[in-house]
Each structure stands twice: as C-alpha cells, then as structure tokens.
GROMACS .gro file of C-alpha atoms in nm:
model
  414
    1UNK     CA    1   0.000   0.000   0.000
    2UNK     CA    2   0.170   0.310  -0.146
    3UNK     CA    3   0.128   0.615   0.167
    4UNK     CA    4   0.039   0.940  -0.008
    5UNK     CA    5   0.330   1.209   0.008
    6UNK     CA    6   0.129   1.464   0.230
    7UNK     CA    7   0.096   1.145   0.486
    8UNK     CA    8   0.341   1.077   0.770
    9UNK     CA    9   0.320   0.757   0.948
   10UNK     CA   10   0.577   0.634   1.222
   11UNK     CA   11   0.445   0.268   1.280
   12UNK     CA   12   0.709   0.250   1.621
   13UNK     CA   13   0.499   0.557   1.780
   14UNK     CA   14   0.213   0.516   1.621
   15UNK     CA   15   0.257   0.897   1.557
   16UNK     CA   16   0.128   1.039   1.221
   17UNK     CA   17   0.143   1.361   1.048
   18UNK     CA   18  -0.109   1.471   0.783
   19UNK     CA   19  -0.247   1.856   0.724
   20UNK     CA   20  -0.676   1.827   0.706
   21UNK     CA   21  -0.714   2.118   0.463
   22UNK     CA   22  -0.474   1.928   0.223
   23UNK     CA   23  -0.722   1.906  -0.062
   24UNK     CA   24  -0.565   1.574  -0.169
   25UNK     CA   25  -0.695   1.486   0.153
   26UNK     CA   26  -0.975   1.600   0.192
   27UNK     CA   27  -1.116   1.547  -0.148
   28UNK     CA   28  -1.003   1.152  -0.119
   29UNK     CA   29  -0.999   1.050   0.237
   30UNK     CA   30  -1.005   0.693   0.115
   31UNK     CA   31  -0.702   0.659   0.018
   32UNK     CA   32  -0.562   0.808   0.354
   33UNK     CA   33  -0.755   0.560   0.522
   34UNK     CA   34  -0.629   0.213   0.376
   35UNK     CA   35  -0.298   0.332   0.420
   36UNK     CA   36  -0.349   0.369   0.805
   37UNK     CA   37  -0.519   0.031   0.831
   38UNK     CA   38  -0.179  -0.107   0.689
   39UNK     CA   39   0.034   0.084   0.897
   40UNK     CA   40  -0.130   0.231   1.164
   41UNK     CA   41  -0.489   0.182   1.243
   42UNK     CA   42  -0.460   0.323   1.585
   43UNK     CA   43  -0.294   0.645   1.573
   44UNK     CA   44  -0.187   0.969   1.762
   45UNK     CA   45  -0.287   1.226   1.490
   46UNK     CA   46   0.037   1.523   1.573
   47UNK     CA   47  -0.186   1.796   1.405
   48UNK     CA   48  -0.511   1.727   1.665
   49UNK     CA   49  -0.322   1.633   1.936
   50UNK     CA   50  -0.530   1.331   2.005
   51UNK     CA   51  -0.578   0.959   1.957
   52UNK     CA   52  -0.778   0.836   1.647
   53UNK     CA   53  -0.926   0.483   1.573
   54UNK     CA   54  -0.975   0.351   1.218
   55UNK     CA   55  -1.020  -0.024   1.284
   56UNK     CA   56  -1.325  -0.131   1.248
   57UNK     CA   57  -1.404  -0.306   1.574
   58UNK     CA   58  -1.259  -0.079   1.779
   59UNK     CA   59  -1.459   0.181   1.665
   60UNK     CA   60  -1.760  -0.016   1.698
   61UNK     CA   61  -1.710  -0.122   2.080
   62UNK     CA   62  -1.563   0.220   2.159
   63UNK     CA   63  -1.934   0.375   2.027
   64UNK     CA   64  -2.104   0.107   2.271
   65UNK     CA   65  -1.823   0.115   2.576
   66UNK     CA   66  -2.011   0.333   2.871
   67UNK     CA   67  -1.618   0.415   2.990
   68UNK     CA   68  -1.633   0.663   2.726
   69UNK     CA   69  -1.894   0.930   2.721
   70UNK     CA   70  -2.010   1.208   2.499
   71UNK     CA   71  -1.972   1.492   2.774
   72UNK     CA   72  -1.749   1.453   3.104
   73UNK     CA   73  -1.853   1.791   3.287
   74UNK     CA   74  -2.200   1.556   3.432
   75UNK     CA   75  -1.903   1.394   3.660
   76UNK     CA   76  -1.611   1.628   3.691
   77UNK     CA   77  -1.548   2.000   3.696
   78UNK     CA   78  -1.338   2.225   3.423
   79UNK     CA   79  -1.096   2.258   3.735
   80UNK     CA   80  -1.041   1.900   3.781
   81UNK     CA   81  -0.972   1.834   3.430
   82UNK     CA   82  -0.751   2.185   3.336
   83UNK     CA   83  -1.020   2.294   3.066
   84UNK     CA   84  -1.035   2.670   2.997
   85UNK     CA   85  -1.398   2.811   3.115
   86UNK     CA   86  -1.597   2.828   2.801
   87UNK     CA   87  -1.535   3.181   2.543
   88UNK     CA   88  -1.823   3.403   2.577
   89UNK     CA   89  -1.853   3.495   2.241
   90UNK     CA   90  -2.011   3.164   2.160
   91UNK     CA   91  -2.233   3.161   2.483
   92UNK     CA   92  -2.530   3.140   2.241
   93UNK     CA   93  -2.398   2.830   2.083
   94UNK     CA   94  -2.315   2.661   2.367
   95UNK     CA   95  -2.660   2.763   2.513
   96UNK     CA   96  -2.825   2.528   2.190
   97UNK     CA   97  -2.595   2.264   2.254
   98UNK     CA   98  -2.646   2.248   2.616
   99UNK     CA   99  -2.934   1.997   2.600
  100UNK     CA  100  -2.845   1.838   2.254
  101UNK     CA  101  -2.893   1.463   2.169
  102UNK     CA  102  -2.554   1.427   2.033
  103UNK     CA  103  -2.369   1.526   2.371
  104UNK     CA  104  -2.598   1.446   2.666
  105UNK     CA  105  -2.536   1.134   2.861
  106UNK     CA  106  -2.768   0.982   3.065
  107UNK     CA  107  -2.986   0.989   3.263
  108UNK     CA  108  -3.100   1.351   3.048
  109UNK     CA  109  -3.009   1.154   2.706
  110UNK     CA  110  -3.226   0.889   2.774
  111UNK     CA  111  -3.565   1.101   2.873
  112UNK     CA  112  -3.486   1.355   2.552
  113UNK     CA  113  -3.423   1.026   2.355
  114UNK     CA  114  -3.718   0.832   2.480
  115UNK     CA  115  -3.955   1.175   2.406
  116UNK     CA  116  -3.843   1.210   2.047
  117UNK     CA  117  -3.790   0.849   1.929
  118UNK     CA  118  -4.166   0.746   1.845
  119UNK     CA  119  -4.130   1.029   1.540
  120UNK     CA  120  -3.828   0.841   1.399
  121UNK     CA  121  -3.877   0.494   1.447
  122UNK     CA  122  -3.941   0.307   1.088
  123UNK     CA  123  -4.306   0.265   1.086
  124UNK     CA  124  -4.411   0.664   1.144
  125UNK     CA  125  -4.133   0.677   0.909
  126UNK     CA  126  -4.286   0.481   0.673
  127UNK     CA  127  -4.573   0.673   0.631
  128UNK     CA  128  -4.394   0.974   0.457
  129UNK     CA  129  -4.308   0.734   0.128
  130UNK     CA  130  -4.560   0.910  -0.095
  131UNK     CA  131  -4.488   1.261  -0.029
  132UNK     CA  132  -4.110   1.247  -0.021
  133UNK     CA  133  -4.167   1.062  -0.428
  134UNK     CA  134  -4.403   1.350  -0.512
  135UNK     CA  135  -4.114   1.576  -0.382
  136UNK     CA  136  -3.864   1.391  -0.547
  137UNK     CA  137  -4.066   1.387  -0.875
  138UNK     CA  138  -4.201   1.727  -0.861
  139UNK     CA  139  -3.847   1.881  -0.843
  140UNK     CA  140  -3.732   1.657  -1.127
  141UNK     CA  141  -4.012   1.773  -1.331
  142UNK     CA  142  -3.863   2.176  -1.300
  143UNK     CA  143  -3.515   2.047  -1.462
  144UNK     CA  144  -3.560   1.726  -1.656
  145UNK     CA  145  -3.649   1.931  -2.001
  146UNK     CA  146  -3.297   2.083  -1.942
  147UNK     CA  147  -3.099   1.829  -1.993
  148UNK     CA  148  -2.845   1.972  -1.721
  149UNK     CA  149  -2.823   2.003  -1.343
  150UNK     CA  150  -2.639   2.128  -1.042
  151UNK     CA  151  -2.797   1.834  -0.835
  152UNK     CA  152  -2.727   1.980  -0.463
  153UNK     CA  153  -2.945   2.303  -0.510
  154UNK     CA  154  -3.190   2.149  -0.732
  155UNK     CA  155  -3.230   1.865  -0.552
  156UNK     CA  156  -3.034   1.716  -0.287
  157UNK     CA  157  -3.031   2.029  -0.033
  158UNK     CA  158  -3.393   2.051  -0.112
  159UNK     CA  159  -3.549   1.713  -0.011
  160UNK     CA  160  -3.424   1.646   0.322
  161UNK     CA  161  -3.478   2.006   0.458
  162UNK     CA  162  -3.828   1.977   0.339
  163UNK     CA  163  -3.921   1.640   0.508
  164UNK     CA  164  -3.741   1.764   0.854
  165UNK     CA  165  -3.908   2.063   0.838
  166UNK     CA  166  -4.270   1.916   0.755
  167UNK     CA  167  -4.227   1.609   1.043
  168UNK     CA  168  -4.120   1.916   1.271
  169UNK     CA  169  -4.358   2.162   1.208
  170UNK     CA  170  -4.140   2.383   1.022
  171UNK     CA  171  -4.292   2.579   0.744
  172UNK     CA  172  -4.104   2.458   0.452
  173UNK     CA  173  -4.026   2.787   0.264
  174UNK     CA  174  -3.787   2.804   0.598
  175UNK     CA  175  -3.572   2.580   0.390
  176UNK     CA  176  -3.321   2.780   0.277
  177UNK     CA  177  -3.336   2.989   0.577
  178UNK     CA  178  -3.222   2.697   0.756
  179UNK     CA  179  -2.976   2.602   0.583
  180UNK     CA  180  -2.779   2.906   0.599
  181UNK     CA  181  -2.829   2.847   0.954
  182UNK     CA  182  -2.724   2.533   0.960
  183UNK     CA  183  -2.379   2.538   0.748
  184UNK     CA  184  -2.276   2.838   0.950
  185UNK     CA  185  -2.341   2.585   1.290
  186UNK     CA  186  -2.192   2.297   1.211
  187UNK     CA  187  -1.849   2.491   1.117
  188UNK     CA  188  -1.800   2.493   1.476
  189UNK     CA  189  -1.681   2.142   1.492
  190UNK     CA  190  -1.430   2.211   1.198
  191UNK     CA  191  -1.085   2.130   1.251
  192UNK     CA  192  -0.909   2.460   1.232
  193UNK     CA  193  -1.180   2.610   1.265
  194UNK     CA  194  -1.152   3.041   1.241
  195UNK     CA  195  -1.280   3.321   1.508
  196UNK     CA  196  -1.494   3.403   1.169
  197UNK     CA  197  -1.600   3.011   1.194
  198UNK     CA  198  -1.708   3.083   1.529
  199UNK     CA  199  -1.939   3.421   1.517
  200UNK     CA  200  -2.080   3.274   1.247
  201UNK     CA  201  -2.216   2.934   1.439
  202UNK     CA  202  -2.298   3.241   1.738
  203UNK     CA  203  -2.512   3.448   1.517
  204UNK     CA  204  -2.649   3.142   1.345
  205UNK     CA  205  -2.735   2.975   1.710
  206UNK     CA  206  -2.909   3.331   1.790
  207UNK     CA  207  -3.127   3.363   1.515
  208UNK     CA  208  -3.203   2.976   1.488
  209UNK     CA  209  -3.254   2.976   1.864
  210UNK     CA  210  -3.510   3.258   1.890
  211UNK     CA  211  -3.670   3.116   1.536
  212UNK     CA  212  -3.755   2.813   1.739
  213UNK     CA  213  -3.847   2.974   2.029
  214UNK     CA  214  -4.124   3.169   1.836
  215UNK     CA  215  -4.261   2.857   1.673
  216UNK     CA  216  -4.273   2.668   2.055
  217UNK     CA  217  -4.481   2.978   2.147
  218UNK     CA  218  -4.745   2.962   1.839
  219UNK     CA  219  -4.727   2.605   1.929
  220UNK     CA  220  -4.844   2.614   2.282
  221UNK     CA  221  -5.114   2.859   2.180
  222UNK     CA  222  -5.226   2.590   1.833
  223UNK     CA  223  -5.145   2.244   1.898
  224UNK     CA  224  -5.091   2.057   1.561
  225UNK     CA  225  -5.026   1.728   1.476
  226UNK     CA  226  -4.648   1.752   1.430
  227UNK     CA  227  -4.321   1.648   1.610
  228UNK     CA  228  -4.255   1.999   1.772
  229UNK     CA  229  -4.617   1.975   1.946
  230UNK     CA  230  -4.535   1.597   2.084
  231UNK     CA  231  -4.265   1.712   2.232
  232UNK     CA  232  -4.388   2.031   2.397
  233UNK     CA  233  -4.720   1.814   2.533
  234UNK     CA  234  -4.560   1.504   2.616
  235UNK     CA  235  -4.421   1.321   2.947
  236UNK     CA  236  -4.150   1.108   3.047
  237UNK     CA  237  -4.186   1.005   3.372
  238UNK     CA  238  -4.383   1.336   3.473
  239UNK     CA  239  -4.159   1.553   3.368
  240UNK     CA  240  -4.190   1.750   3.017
  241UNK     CA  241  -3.904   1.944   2.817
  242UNK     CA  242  -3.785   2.271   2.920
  243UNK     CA  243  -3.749   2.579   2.668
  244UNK     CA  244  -3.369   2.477   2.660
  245UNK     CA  245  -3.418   2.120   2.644
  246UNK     CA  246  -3.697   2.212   2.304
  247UNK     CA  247  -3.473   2.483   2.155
  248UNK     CA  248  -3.170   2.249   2.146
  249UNK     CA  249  -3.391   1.954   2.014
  250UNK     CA  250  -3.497   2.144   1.768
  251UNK     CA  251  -3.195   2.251   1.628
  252UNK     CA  252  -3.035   1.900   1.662
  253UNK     CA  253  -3.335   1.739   1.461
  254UNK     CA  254  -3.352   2.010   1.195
  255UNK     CA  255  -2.916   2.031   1.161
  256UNK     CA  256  -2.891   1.613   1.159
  257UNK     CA  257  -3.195   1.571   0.996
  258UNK     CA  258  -3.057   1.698   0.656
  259UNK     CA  259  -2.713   1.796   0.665
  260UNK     CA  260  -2.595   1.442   0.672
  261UNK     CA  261  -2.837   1.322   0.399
  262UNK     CA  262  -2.789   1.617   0.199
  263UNK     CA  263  -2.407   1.536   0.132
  264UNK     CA  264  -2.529   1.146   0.115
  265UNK     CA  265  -2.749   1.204  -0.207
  266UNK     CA  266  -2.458   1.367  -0.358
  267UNK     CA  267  -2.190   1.126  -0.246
  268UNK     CA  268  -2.435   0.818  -0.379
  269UNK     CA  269  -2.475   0.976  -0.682
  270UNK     CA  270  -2.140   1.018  -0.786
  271UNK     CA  271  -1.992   0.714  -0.678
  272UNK     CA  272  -2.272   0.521  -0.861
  273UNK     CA  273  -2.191   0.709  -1.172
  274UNK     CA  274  -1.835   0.670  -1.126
  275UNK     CA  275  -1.868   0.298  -1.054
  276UNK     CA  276  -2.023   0.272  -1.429
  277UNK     CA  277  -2.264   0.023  -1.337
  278UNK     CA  278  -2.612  -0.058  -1.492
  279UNK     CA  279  -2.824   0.230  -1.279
  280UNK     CA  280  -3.149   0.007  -1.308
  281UNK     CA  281  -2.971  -0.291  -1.198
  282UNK     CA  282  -2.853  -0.150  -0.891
  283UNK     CA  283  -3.251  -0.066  -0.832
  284UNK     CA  284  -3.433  -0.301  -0.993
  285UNK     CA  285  -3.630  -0.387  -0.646
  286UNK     CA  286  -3.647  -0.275  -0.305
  287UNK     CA  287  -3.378  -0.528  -0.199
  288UNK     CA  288  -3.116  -0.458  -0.491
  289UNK     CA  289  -3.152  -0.081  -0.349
  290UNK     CA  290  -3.110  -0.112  -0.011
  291UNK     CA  291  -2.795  -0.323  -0.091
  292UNK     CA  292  -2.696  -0.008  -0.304
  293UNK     CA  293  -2.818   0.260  -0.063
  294UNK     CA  294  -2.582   0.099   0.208
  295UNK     CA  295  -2.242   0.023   0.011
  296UNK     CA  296  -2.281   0.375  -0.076
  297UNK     CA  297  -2.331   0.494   0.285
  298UNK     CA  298  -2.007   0.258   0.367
  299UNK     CA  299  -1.786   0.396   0.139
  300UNK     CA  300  -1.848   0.748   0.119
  301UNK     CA  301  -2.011   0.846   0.446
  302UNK     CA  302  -2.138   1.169   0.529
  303UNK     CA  303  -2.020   1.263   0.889
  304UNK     CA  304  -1.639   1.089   0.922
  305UNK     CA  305  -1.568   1.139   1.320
  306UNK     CA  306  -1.714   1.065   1.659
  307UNK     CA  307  -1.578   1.198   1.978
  308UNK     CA  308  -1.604   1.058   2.288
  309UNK     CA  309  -1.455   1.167   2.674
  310UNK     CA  310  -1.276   0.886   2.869
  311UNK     CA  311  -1.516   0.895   3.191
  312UNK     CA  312  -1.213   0.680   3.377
  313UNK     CA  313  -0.863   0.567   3.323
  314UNK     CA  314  -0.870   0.301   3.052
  315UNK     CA  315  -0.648   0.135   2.812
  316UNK     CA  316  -0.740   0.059   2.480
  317UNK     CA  317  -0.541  -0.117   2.208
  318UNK     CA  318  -0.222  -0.040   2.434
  319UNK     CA  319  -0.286   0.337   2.471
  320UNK     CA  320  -0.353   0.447   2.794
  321UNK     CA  321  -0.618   0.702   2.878
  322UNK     CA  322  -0.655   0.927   3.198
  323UNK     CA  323  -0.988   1.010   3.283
  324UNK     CA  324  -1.067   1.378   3.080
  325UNK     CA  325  -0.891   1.225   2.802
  326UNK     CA  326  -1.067   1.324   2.433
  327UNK     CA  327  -1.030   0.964   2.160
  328UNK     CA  328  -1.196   1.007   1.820
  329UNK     CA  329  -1.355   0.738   1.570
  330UNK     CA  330  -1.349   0.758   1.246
  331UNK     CA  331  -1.656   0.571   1.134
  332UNK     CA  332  -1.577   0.655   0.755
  333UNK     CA  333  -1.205   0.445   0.801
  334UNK     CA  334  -1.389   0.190   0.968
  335UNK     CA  335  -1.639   0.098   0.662
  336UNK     CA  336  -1.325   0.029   0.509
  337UNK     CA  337  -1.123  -0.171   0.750
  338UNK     CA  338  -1.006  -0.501   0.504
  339UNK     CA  339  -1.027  -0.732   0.837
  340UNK     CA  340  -1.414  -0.697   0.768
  341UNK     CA  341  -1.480  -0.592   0.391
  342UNK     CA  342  -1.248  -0.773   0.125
  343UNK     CA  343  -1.204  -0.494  -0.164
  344UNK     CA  344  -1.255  -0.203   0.092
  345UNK     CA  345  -1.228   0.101  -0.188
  346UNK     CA  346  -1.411  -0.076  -0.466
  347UNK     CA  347  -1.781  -0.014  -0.464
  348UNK     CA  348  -1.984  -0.302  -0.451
  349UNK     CA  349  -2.361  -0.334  -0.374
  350UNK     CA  350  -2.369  -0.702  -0.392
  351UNK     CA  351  -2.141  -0.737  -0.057
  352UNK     CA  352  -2.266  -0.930   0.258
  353UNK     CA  353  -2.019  -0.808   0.496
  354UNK     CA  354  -2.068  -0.643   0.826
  355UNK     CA  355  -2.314  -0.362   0.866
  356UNK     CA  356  -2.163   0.008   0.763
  357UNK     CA  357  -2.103   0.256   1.096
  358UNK     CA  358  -2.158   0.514   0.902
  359UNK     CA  359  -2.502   0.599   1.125
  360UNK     CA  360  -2.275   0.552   1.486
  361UNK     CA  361  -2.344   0.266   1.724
  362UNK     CA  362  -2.467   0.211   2.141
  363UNK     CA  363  -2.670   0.490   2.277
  364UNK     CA  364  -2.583   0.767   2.008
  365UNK     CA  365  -2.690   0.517   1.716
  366UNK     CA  366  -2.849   0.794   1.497
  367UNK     CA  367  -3.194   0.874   1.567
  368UNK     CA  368  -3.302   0.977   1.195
  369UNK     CA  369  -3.120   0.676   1.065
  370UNK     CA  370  -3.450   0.551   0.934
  371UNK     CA  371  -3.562   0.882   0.785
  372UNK     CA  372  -3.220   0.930   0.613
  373UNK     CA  373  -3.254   0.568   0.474
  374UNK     CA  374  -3.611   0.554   0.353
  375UNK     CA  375  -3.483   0.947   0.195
  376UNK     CA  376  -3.213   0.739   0.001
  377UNK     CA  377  -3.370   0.467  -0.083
  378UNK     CA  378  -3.699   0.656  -0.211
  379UNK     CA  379  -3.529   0.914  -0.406
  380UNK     CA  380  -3.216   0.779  -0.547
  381UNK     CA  381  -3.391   0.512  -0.823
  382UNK     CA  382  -3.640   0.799  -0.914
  383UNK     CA  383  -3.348   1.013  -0.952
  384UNK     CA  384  -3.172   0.730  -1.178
  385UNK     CA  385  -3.504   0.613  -1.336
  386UNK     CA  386  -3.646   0.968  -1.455
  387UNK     CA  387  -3.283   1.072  -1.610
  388UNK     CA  388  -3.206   0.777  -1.776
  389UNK     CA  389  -2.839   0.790  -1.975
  390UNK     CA  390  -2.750   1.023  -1.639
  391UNK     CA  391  -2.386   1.152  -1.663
  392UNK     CA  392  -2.111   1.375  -1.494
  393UNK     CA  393  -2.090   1.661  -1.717
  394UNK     CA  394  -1.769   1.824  -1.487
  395UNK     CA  395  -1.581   1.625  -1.210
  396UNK     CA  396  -1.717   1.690  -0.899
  397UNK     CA  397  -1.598   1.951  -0.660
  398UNK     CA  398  -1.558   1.792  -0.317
  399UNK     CA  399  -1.601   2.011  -0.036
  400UNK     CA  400  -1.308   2.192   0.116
  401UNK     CA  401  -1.392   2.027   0.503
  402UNK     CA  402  -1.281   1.782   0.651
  403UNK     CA  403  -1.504   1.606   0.910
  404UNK     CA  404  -1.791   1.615   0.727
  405UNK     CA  405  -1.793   1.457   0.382
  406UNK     CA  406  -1.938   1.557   0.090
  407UNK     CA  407  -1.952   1.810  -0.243
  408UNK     CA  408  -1.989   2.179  -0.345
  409UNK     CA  409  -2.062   2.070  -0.654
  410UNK     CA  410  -2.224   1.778  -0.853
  411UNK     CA  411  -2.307   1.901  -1.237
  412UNK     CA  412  -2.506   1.611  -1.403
  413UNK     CA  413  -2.627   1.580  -1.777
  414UNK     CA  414  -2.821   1.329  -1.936
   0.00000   0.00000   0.00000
C-alpha cells in the first residue's frame, strides 16, 4: 500500500502527520484511510493532538463502551480536568448545545431520547413514502427538459430540509433559511476552525434559537399534529421538556436531519456514476436498493468522526487514557477496515459483509437513521429512473472540510 506524500506515518509511535485542509486529503480521504489500516490503524494524529481509531471493531465497541462518554462535565469539573472556562462569544452556541442529543449522557439523554424516538422509528417513518416521491418527482419535473443540473441546489439540499421541516412543524419555505443556519453551525466542529467560523455558528445559534423559540410559542397557543407539538405536550416520567431542552432539540433534529443526507445524495450519486454500473440494476427492487443505498453509505459516508470523553482511566489497544482524556472514531475508516470488507475502496452493492457505521453505534446510534434511509432509498432510483443515460458533465468539486464529507458541486447531464 503506497502512503500518499502529504501522509506521515511512524508505525514504532504510532505517531502520524497529515495537514486536514490538504485538498488531496480532503477530497479523497479513502485513500488516507487504507494506508493507516496497513500501517497504523490506531494512531496519535500530531496535528489534533489526540488519539484516532480507524479499525473497524474498535470503533464499533468504543461507540457502545459506557467508559467513554459524549460529555465529562455531568461527573467532573473544568478545574479537575484543566479545561479553559468556556469563550463568551459563543455563549449562544453553547446555550443550543447544552441539552443536545448528540452530547448528553444519561440519565438527560435517555428522557430527551425516549420523548423524540416514536417520530423516527421506521413505521411513522414509513408513512412519509408518498410525499417524499411527489417531492422527489415534482423537483425533477422543474429540470428534466434541461438536460443539465447542479444536483445539490436542485435537488439534494432541497429534499431532506423539506421532510425535517414538515415532520417538525417547520414551514417549509424556511428551507433555505435553515440552511444558511445550519452550514454556519456545524463549522464549529471544523478542525481549524476560524474566530470568523465561530461568530458565524454564534449568530447562526441566535437567530435559529429565537426562530424556534417563536414557533414553541405559536405552538403552545395551536397544537398541531407535528413532532414539535409531541414534544412540547408530552411526558417522560412526569416531567416534560424545558425551553432549553426544546430549543436544542430542535436545532439537533432540523441540523442532523438533513445535513448528513444532503451530502449522502450527492456522495451516492457520484460514486454510482463513477462505478459505471447498470443504474437500473442497482434498483431493480427494493432489496437490490437497499444493498446499493448501504455500500454507498459505507464507502463514502457523510459525517467521518465521533468523539467521545474517557469517563475513567482506561487502556485501549495499548494506549492508555486518563480520565478527561478526548479519543476520536473515524466511522468513515472503519467501513473500510479489510479485516471486515475484502475490496474495501471498490464499490460493490452485492457485498454481505458487516453492517456500515456510518449511522454511529450504542446509545448515540443515529436517531433519523431511518428517515435518512427511507430518503435514500426513495429518491435515489427515481433520480436514476427519470434521467435515464444520467452523466457527470464536470468532475465533482468535493467540499473543502474535513469532518464532514461531501460536495460543493455535482453538475449532471443526461
């Protein structure tokens, strides 16, 4: 296995060198990746200044291992641990993070969890099949006669906002409204992230914040039969969801709930194209695309790495870790570790391998995992079926992040 020239590895420390805005990187993290599961699947990443896992089942039993936690401040103080108090000019993103899914532990994680789960769980699901095709076809419709698309506005950033926003409550010419809000939040867990990066996720968390606080309000006063009223009306164990606990839900369900699948259209897209195989073989019948939908999600995931805390001294494939200690996953490397998937970088639908991580595992397992699938496997053969002779017309432009995985660009012709 040939290590790229911008890639460092010293196999005796386990140390390794590599620059994340390197757009060789970036725009093929692949290739990275089987070159640390030959050399150095468990690594200390010099740039980060942290320990990374790539192998598949450690990254798997790390996700499900309670030793390691999403937050660490529920059992010890910023003292104890020698963390900085938090900046102040961010005190409005930190304020919609407070109560999110993604970093709560339990006991709070699992009475948010338990409130919002019956929305996602693959029967309610289910239900939305019909309108997300009519969506799916309807948008078609507005570019087929042209021959040409940019498939991420016309499409792909279109679909998934729409169907969040409708399950929520949302009125859906918010759409691009929150998605400006969104990209500006989620740059906040950039690598390298800029002070620019940062008062950008602060006014984004401001507006969003006070967006959803108005809509909790007209909700109160005009129940509806939508997500954001089931969670402002209903009990777990006698207690219901504070304004925090809402705002933050909100924002988690309405970021998640289409970022991710957003860049996953795209991504599935390409690499089917790319692959050059028979479109209407690969969905030919439910099965045949569900196979498709997840060797796409395993090798080109959306969202590449998990953090977790050590909650107690622990060692872990020889490293040892102090409580306070910060370990990420990188669920993308592992849907490509070759002790588990024979081929790793060649796309292959017909594999029966182990499941993809690319939706987490344990406690965190994404929650709109089903919505995100049923989105992919719904709109991806109408896409392919509707365009038929469906081409690149310009190599894709790959966006210029690392972390979270997916394109600026996708120009298709047909």
């Amino acid at each position: 296995m040939m290590i790229p020239p911008f890639l460092s590895i010293d196999p005796a420390t386990r140390h390794v060198s590599l620059d994340a805005s390197n757009p060789a990187f970036y725009s093929d993290p692949n290739a990275v990746y089987a070159a640390l599961h030959v050399h150095c699947p468990t690594f200390y990443w010099e740039q980060q200044k942290q320990w990374f896992f790539t192998g598949y089942d450690h990254v798997n039993s790390l996700l499900r291992d309670r030793r390691f936690g999403r937050q660490i401040l529920h059992i010890a103080t910023r003292e104890e641990l020698g963390l900085p108090e938090p900046d102040q000019h961010v005190a409005n993103f930190d304020l919609a993070e407070r109560y999110s899914l993604l970093e709560l532990e339990p006991p709070e994680h699992t009475r948010l969890r338990t409130l919002v789960n019956r929305a996602f769980v693959s029967r309610h699901v289910e239900r939305m099949k019909p309108e997300l095709a009519e969506l799916a076809n309807k948008l078609i419709d507005g570019f087929e006669k042209n021959n040409e698309v940019e498939l991420l506005s016309a499409f792909a950033d279109v679909i998934p906002v729409t169907m969040i926003a409708r399950m929520i409550g949302i009125p859906e010419e918010m759409g691009p409204q929150l998605l400006k809000w969104s990209h500006a939040y989620i740059r906040m867990y950039l690598f390298g992230r800029t002070r620019e990066d940062e008062d950008g996720a602060e006014r984004a968390a401001k507006e969003f914040s006070d967006y959803v606080k108005t809509a909790i309000a007209q909700r109160r006063a005009n129940p509806r039969d939508d997500l954001l009223t089931h969670m402002i009306h209903t009990e777990h164990k006698g207690q219901y969801l504070s304004e925090d606990e809402l705002v933050s839900t909100t924002i988690v369900l309405l970021n998640a709930g289409h970022e991710a699948t957003v860049h996953q259209i795209g991504n599935s897209a390409r690499i089917i194209l790319e692959s050059g195989r028979d479109p209407a073989a690969l969905f030919k019948d439910e099965a045949t695309t569900e196979r498709t939908v997840e060797e796409s999600l395993r090798i080109c995931a959306p969202v590449h790495i998990f953090q977790r805390w050590a909650l107690e001294p622990v060692e872990i494939d020889g490293i040892s870790f102090k409580r306070g200690d910060k370990v990420s996953l990188i669920l993308a490397a592992a849907n490509l570790d070759p002790a588990k998937y024979s081929d790793p970088l060649t796309f292959k639908p017909d594999r029966n391998e182990a499941p993809n991580l690319s939706f987490g595992a344990g406690i965190h397992f994404c929650i709109g995992a089903p919505l995100a699938r049923l989105e992919l496997n719904v709109v991806l053969p109408i896409l392919f079926e509707r365009l038929p002779g469906l081409r690149l017309a310009h190599t894709p432009m790959v966006k210029d992040v690392y972390h979270f995985h997916g394109l600026d660009r996708l120009d298709l012709a047909w």
